[in-house]
Amino acid sequence: DISFKKIIETGSSVLLLFLSDPMLKKRDDFEDILEERRNSSDLKYALRCYTPVLYKGVTPCTSSMLKSMVLQSDQLHYVINQVSKETGKATDDIKEEASAILEEMAQCLQLSTVRFFAFTLSKAFKTLFRSICVNEDGIQRLQQAIQEHPVVLLPSHRSYMDFLLMSYILYTYDVALPVIAAGMDFMGMKFVGEMLRMSGAFFIRRSFGGDKLYWALFSEYVKTMLKNGFAPVEFFLEGTRSRTSKSLTPKLGLLNIVMDPFLKGEVFDVNVVPVSISYERVLEETLYARELLGIPKPKESTSGLFKARKILSEDYGSIHVYFGQPVSVRSLAQGKVNRCQFNLVPRHIPRRPSEDIASFVNDSAYRLVRAQEENMVLKPWVLVASLLLQYHHQNQAAGQKRGIALGELTAQAVWLRDLSRQYGAFLHWPGTVVTQVFTIILLALCVLTICEDKELLSQAVILLSCASYRNQALHVFVRPALLALAIHTEVFNSFSFLRNMFSNEFILCPGATVQDFEEACYLLVKTGALQFTQQEVLVTERGHRTLAFLSTMLDPFLQGYQVVCRFLCEEATETLTEKQFIPAVRKFIKKLLLAGRLRYMEVLSSDLQKNSLAALLRLGAVRKMKG
Amino acid sequence: MASNSSSDRQRIAQQRLRIIAGHLRAPVDSDSTILAAECKAQGSKTDVSSERKTVPRRRQEILKWNGWGYSDTRFLFNKKGQAEFTGKRYRLSGMIIPALQNWFEGTFGASVQHKSPAMPILTSSAVQPPTLNEAFVDELKSTGIPCSHDAEDRVFRGHGHCLHEVFALREGKVGRVPDIVVWPNCHNDVVKIVELACKHNVCLIPYGGGTSVSSALECPPEETRCIVSLDTSQMNRILWIDEKNLTAHVEAGIVGQELERLLNESGYCTGHEPDSMEFSSLGGWVATRASGMKKNIYGNIEDLVVHVKMVTPQGVIEKGCQCPRMSTGPDIHHFIMGSEGTLGVVTEVTMKIRPMPEYQKYGSVVFPNFEQGVACLREVAKQRCAPASIRLMDNEQFKFGHALKPQVSSIFTSFLDGLKKFYITKFKGFDPDRLCVATLLFEGDREKVLQHEKQVYDIAAKFGGLAAGEDNGQRGYMLTFVIAYLRDLGMDYYVIGESFETSVPWDRVLDICRNVKARIIQECKDKGVQFSPLSTCRVTQTYDAGACVYFYFAFNYRGLSDPVHVYEQVEHAAREEILANGGSLSHHHGVGKLRKEWMRETISDVGMGMLKSVKNYVDPKNIFGNRNLI
């Protein structure tokens, strides 16, 4: 049982020491790399001398040498023999198969292609974006890290642009170009797939669960590139693009693979660099909203890409790319993993990760996603969107149709700006408040025109787009917001329950309930929203506003989960296939919305529905049956 | 003593002739005829008689009390700043080593201007007065076995050669030391002493050569009983040689070089040559499970020992026969070997002996990088054709070895050296900052040696190795014996260091070398060491399933308030790294008290229980109370 007095006594003093005060968080300055592009020749830029610093222990090798290293590795030999014994196929046949898989998978990084991209992307970026801002200090840290240890780049994933953008930036700064794990769907795009391959992408099948050979090839391929310092390895911890702008629960497969060489002592250390890419507006914005509402996504195809050219005529604002502090896997693992566990079985024999390693990788993954979140740059529009959404719903509830006075919105925005700063948000807020809010409103007019006469789905598209902006700020508020929801009940227990409930929805590190609780208390007390007396928690006068804002922020999620539960209780027959679930629950929600029994259209988001089902599954409320 | 019959003498004379003939047939342009024995210190000319004891009771008369080796032998930087090696005992003695100063200052950021001298003499006030068990002392004196509670004698036996031990002595700091030193003359003396110790409940700590590097000789500070150091140095006779079975029965106090010298007089050798063989004793080897440089031919101590006699509080333990192998339950020798003085005193050992080799030849191979070198050693081990010794030094040690080249007398030699260097780096394209060198020692029949040599060089060539001459090889082995003296030189100039070893499966050799060296560098940085450390390694032994790896580590401690503590933290971290990389706790240095904390994970709970139950049976009153191992 957590006593508040204790938290306040130990908390505020100790937390100040250990949880570095978010206000004091030191972040680097940004530099706009497009500025130079606008003032000098793109061709010259694409053809300039490119001589990146490489890993000190690098064994120079070509893409084809890499492949043969993989095919000749002990790991692969072992698996080939194993598969041969199991299937009765000749090892030579399996070897051929392996070689073909590797052919399909492997990258073949070529500088000429990179130069081509450097040229064309310069043109495209200049029309699409106002600026691409990069923290140069981060680049310098990365460069240092690349020299000393094998490096893994972990960018956040919001758009297809992400990995092109990454390579573009690294080329610009003369940093070693990464090899990138990409989904196989890209390969479907005939010409583009090959172009991407030549710019460093390697392709992996989306699912290869039981295929030992594929897994062995894939993991050995990645490890070989990493260990030899061939190039930094880049992949997306979130596995796929987040359609909601919230960070996704990390996928552990690739992280397991890149940590393995360290754990087995094949390299001294691996440095992992989280990269936060924040878009003012992602290219796929409306696509995402439609996808979440069940309007199917167009298959990636080259012709589709050309159709997407009309995108070029729009303004997508600026991009901020923040290269975080390199994280040493060695220091992460210190005291958490006993590396001696690899002493008794030859290291090339594949084994399921032990419990301590599995939980270490999982914890690390969450920490790294949080590190990405922390350095996501929030634009003013994100905060305004959060406010507007709340207004919209309140008005709707009151049956009113009026807007909000500019002056009032400005005042609210200033309040929220200060609050989020105190919570450690990384705000990009140039100019004065009024000019900012004003330009935002103008900008937003085209996006946010919610009027009643549109049909439900079109309204929902707009609302979900708007929610995706608010979602960018969720990571700043989620812990205090959970506390705000819990405040009028048995605080810690409710907090813990809600946190557990939402742990598929938000990035909440497993097993860190107490830390999260302390952090939430600390922030709310520090900002004067809560006071702790001997035995009780008091909401202060000005705290009401904060707490109301915070709990309203999570209200759509709370309602959403409730609706899903209601659906399962009321509508779901004995058994429900996974495929049926989304359409059925969607139908159910539509009915509620049309009947006016549900306020929040964002509950229509399939993301929320899937997450809630996963949570219920995890909590044992529903059960999965094989069949 | 060896038999003195005339036929024996004749046979020995013939053997001698054969050896000399072997030398004469050696190629004229090399010093291949130099025996490995020449690398280590020689007794002075008048010393040859077999009557003379190498180690006197008052060791401090010929050995340093606060550093390594002979008092007359040390490195120093002379007034010109050039390094010099004093004395007459070693090949390097009396020579100028011109490159050492540059290497020393460059590697450590040290300066010959900044001295950190040791306290010249021991102030007896620093030594606590002895806690004497009067009854024990009285009875001991009545037996006539010599003993002493002189401060110098006691201090000398209160330490081994760990860095912290020597560092403390140099600062004149003395902790808990033995209260009395006794010098038994034979097995029966030991039996009497152990009986008296049990009767009066005093603590016994056996002392052989004093070369321990595991804190094994440190007196446990919590020991309140009278501590008796049992110095075996006077038990140093060869009791008999059995030429039919090729065994020798030897008293366990004999030191390595004396044993070899005496056996050589009869035309034999044991071939057991640990790096410490000038000073370490036969009993010490048994008690720590020692390993010798030439184990590929002669085997490690466990392969060499045929019979052991040990005096324990429960009585004397020994086998009833001298058979080559027995299936009679767990081998009791394996309770004795590696017992580190916790169960009793080894008094007599029957060891295998071999006729002295007819011919010896050094060699060396340069590899473009360490990876290739390790691959070559692995192949040599696979083909089971390892020479008497094969060692692979990494690039840093290669450079270190070069810095120890004595002044060249002729222009021709220096020209040749230059030419060699040009050939390897420019013509063959070896990167001077990556290349590494393997040193080789071949031993046996002349014909076979030459054949063997060719086989090994052929394998080396497959891994890009180039033969680099006998001189380089010989210098490598010479370093073995002088490197400990170099540590004292470093300590005169704010540089402290140590070596430690491990054994590791073949597939992890490269990984462990890389990771441990990197860990040392990282830990030094983290612990605030101002200068980058020397962190280097070599592969010193090959086995079927793995290799023995030695790490050397030293740094300049200027600016640190507690350098020894920092040093210990780094060594601790390095050992953790070794274990995490699949290395062993020790290949041959032993556990002592320094590495005790890792014993449980090394041998499992049950293993610990087994060792403890043996200890409890053999020595329930903990008479052998040095608290090593478990």
Short mmCIF file of C-alpha atoms in Angstrom, two decimals, chain A residues 452-610:
data_model
loop_
_atom_site.label_atom_id
_atom_site.label_comp_id
_atom_site.label_asym_id
_atom_site.label_seq_id
_atom_site.Cartn_x
_atom_site.Cartn_y
_atom_site.Cartn_z
CA GLU A 452 -23.64 18.37 -38.63
CA ASP A 453 -24.99 17.85 -42.09
CA LYS A 454 -22.16 15.63 -43.27
CA GLU A 455 -22.69 11.92 -43.02
CA LEU A 456 -21.30 10.01 -40.09
CA LEU A 457 -18.25 8.52 -41.77
CA SER A 458 -17.02 11.78 -43.26
CA GLN A 459 -17.41 13.43 -39.91
CA ALA A 460 -15.51 10.59 -38.34
CA VAL A 461 -12.66 10.99 -40.82
CA ILE A 462 -12.25 14.58 -39.74
CA LEU A 463 -12.53 13.76 -36.08
CA LEU A 464 -10.03 10.95 -36.27
CA SER A 465 -7.55 13.21 -38.08
CA CYS A 466 -8.02 15.74 -35.36
CA ALA A 467 -7.61 13.07 -32.70
CA SER A 468 -4.37 11.96 -34.28
CA TYR A 469 -2.96 15.41 -33.54
CA ARG A 470 -4.12 15.25 -29.97
CA ASN A 471 -2.60 11.78 -29.72
CA GLN A 472 0.83 13.24 -30.33
CA ALA A 473 0.61 14.89 -26.92
CA LEU A 474 -0.85 11.92 -25.07
CA HIS A 475 2.48 10.59 -23.87
CA VAL A 476 3.05 13.84 -21.99
CA PHE A 477 -0.21 13.64 -20.10
CA VAL A 478 -1.06 9.98 -19.83
CA ARG A 479 0.36 9.30 -16.36
CA PRO A 480 -1.12 12.34 -14.61
CA ALA A 481 -4.32 11.75 -16.58
CA LEU A 482 -4.62 8.20 -15.25
CA LEU A 483 -4.15 9.63 -11.79
CA ALA A 484 -6.78 12.25 -12.50
CA LEU A 485 -9.25 9.51 -13.44
CA ALA A 486 -8.42 7.63 -10.29
CA ILE A 487 -8.36 10.52 -7.87
CA HIS A 488 -11.85 10.20 -6.43
CA THR A 489 -11.59 6.54 -5.64
CA GLU A 490 -9.03 4.34 -4.00
CA VAL A 491 -6.29 6.16 -5.74
CA PHE A 492 -3.44 3.73 -6.13
CA ASN A 493 -5.61 0.72 -6.82
CA SER A 494 -7.68 2.54 -9.40
CA PHE A 495 -4.58 4.00 -10.97
CA SER A 496 -3.01 0.60 -11.13
CA PHE A 497 -6.18 -0.92 -12.63
CA LEU A 498 -6.55 1.77 -15.28
CA ARG A 499 -2.90 1.62 -16.12
CA ASN A 500 -3.10 -2.10 -16.54
CA MET A 501 -6.24 -1.76 -18.62
CA PHE A 502 -4.69 0.78 -20.97
CA SER A 503 -1.31 -0.78 -21.36
CA ASN A 504 -2.09 -1.88 -24.91
CA GLU A 505 -3.25 1.63 -25.71
CA PHE A 506 -0.39 3.75 -24.38
CA ILE A 507 3.29 3.13 -23.80
CA LEU A 508 3.38 2.14 -20.16
CA CYS A 509 6.46 0.18 -19.22
CA PRO A 510 5.60 -3.24 -17.84
CA GLY A 511 6.15 -3.53 -14.12
CA ALA A 512 6.64 0.18 -13.62
CA THR A 513 3.31 0.91 -11.92
CA VAL A 514 4.87 2.42 -8.84
CA GLN A 515 7.28 4.58 -10.80
CA ASP A 516 4.49 5.80 -13.03
CA PHE A 517 2.34 6.54 -10.04
CA GLU A 518 5.11 8.46 -8.36
CA GLU A 519 5.81 10.37 -11.52
CA ALA A 520 2.13 11.29 -11.89
CA CYS A 521 1.91 12.41 -8.26
CA TYR A 522 5.07 14.36 -8.58
CA LEU A 523 3.89 16.24 -11.67
CA LEU A 524 0.49 17.04 -10.27
CA VAL A 525 1.89 18.23 -6.97
CA LYS A 526 4.61 20.21 -8.61
CA THR A 527 2.11 22.06 -10.78
CA GLY A 528 -0.04 22.76 -7.76
CA ALA A 529 -3.01 20.67 -8.87
CA LEU A 530 -2.83 18.33 -5.93
CA GLN A 531 -1.87 18.62 -2.31
CA PHE A 532 -1.11 15.86 0.04
CA THR A 533 -2.00 16.22 3.68
CA GLN A 534 -1.45 13.66 6.37
CA GLN A 535 -3.85 11.06 5.05
CA GLU A 536 -5.65 12.46 2.07
CA VAL A 537 -5.27 13.93 -1.34
CA LEU A 538 -6.72 17.37 -1.93
CA VAL A 539 -7.49 18.86 -5.30
CA THR A 540 -6.53 22.49 -5.11
CA GLU A 541 -8.61 25.36 -6.39
CA ARG A 542 -6.70 25.70 -9.61
CA GLY A 543 -6.19 21.97 -9.77
CA HIS A 544 -9.79 21.37 -10.83
CA ARG A 545 -9.16 22.79 -14.23
CA THR A 546 -6.07 20.66 -14.80
CA LEU A 547 -7.72 17.50 -13.56
CA ALA A 548 -10.81 18.14 -15.66
CA PHE A 549 -8.71 18.64 -18.74
CA LEU A 550 -6.67 15.51 -18.06
CA SER A 551 -9.58 13.21 -17.37
CA THR A 552 -11.51 14.53 -20.36
CA MET A 553 -8.51 13.72 -22.48
CA LEU A 554 -8.76 10.03 -21.61
CA ASP A 555 -12.54 9.96 -21.60
CA PRO A 556 -12.92 8.80 -25.24
CA PHE A 557 -10.68 5.82 -24.47
CA LEU A 558 -12.54 4.98 -21.31
CA GLN A 559 -15.87 5.16 -23.11
CA GLY A 560 -14.48 3.19 -26.01
CA TYR A 561 -13.36 0.33 -23.79
CA GLN A 562 -16.72 0.38 -22.05
CA VAL A 563 -18.53 0.19 -25.36
CA VAL A 564 -16.47 -2.76 -26.45
CA CYS A 565 -17.25 -4.50 -23.19
CA ARG A 566 -20.90 -3.73 -23.63
CA PHE A 567 -20.78 -5.08 -27.14
CA LEU A 568 -19.21 -8.31 -25.95
CA CYS A 569 -21.81 -8.67 -23.22
CA GLU A 570 -24.86 -7.72 -25.21
CA GLU A 571 -24.27 -8.59 -28.80
CA ALA A 572 -21.52 -11.12 -29.11
CA THR A 573 -22.78 -14.64 -29.49
CA GLU A 574 -20.99 -17.52 -27.80
CA THR A 575 -18.01 -17.40 -30.09
CA LEU A 576 -16.79 -14.69 -32.36
CA THR A 577 -14.04 -15.01 -34.91
CA GLU A 578 -11.34 -12.40 -34.94
CA LYS A 579 -12.33 -11.43 -38.44
CA GLN A 580 -15.91 -10.79 -37.45
CA PHE A 581 -15.05 -8.76 -34.42
CA ILE A 582 -14.15 -5.43 -35.99
CA PRO A 583 -17.11 -5.17 -38.40
CA ALA A 584 -19.53 -6.29 -35.71
CA VAL A 585 -18.29 -3.92 -33.06
CA ARG A 586 -18.16 -1.13 -35.63
CA LYS A 587 -21.81 -1.73 -36.51
CA PHE A 588 -22.71 -1.73 -32.84
CA ILE A 589 -20.92 1.56 -32.24
CA LYS A 590 -22.46 3.22 -35.27
CA LYS A 591 -25.85 2.34 -33.91
CA LEU A 592 -25.01 3.91 -30.55
CA LEU A 593 -23.62 7.02 -32.19
CA LEU A 594 -26.65 7.52 -34.40
CA ALA A 595 -28.93 7.00 -31.44
CA GLY A 596 -27.00 9.70 -29.64
CA ARG A 597 -26.06 7.34 -26.87
CA LEU A 598 -22.35 7.76 -27.50
CA ARG A 599 -20.48 11.02 -27.93
CA TYR A 600 -17.12 10.01 -29.19
CA MET A 601 -16.79 9.19 -32.84
CA GLU A 602 -13.18 8.20 -32.37
CA VAL A 603 -14.45 5.05 -30.73
CA LEU A 604 -15.03 3.97 -34.31
CA SER A 605 -11.28 3.65 -34.69
CA SER A 606 -10.35 0.04 -35.30
CA ASP A 607 -7.11 0.70 -33.44
CA LEU A 608 -8.96 1.38 -30.22
CA GLN A 609 -11.21 -1.63 -30.78
CA LYS A 610 -8.30 -3.96 -31.37
#
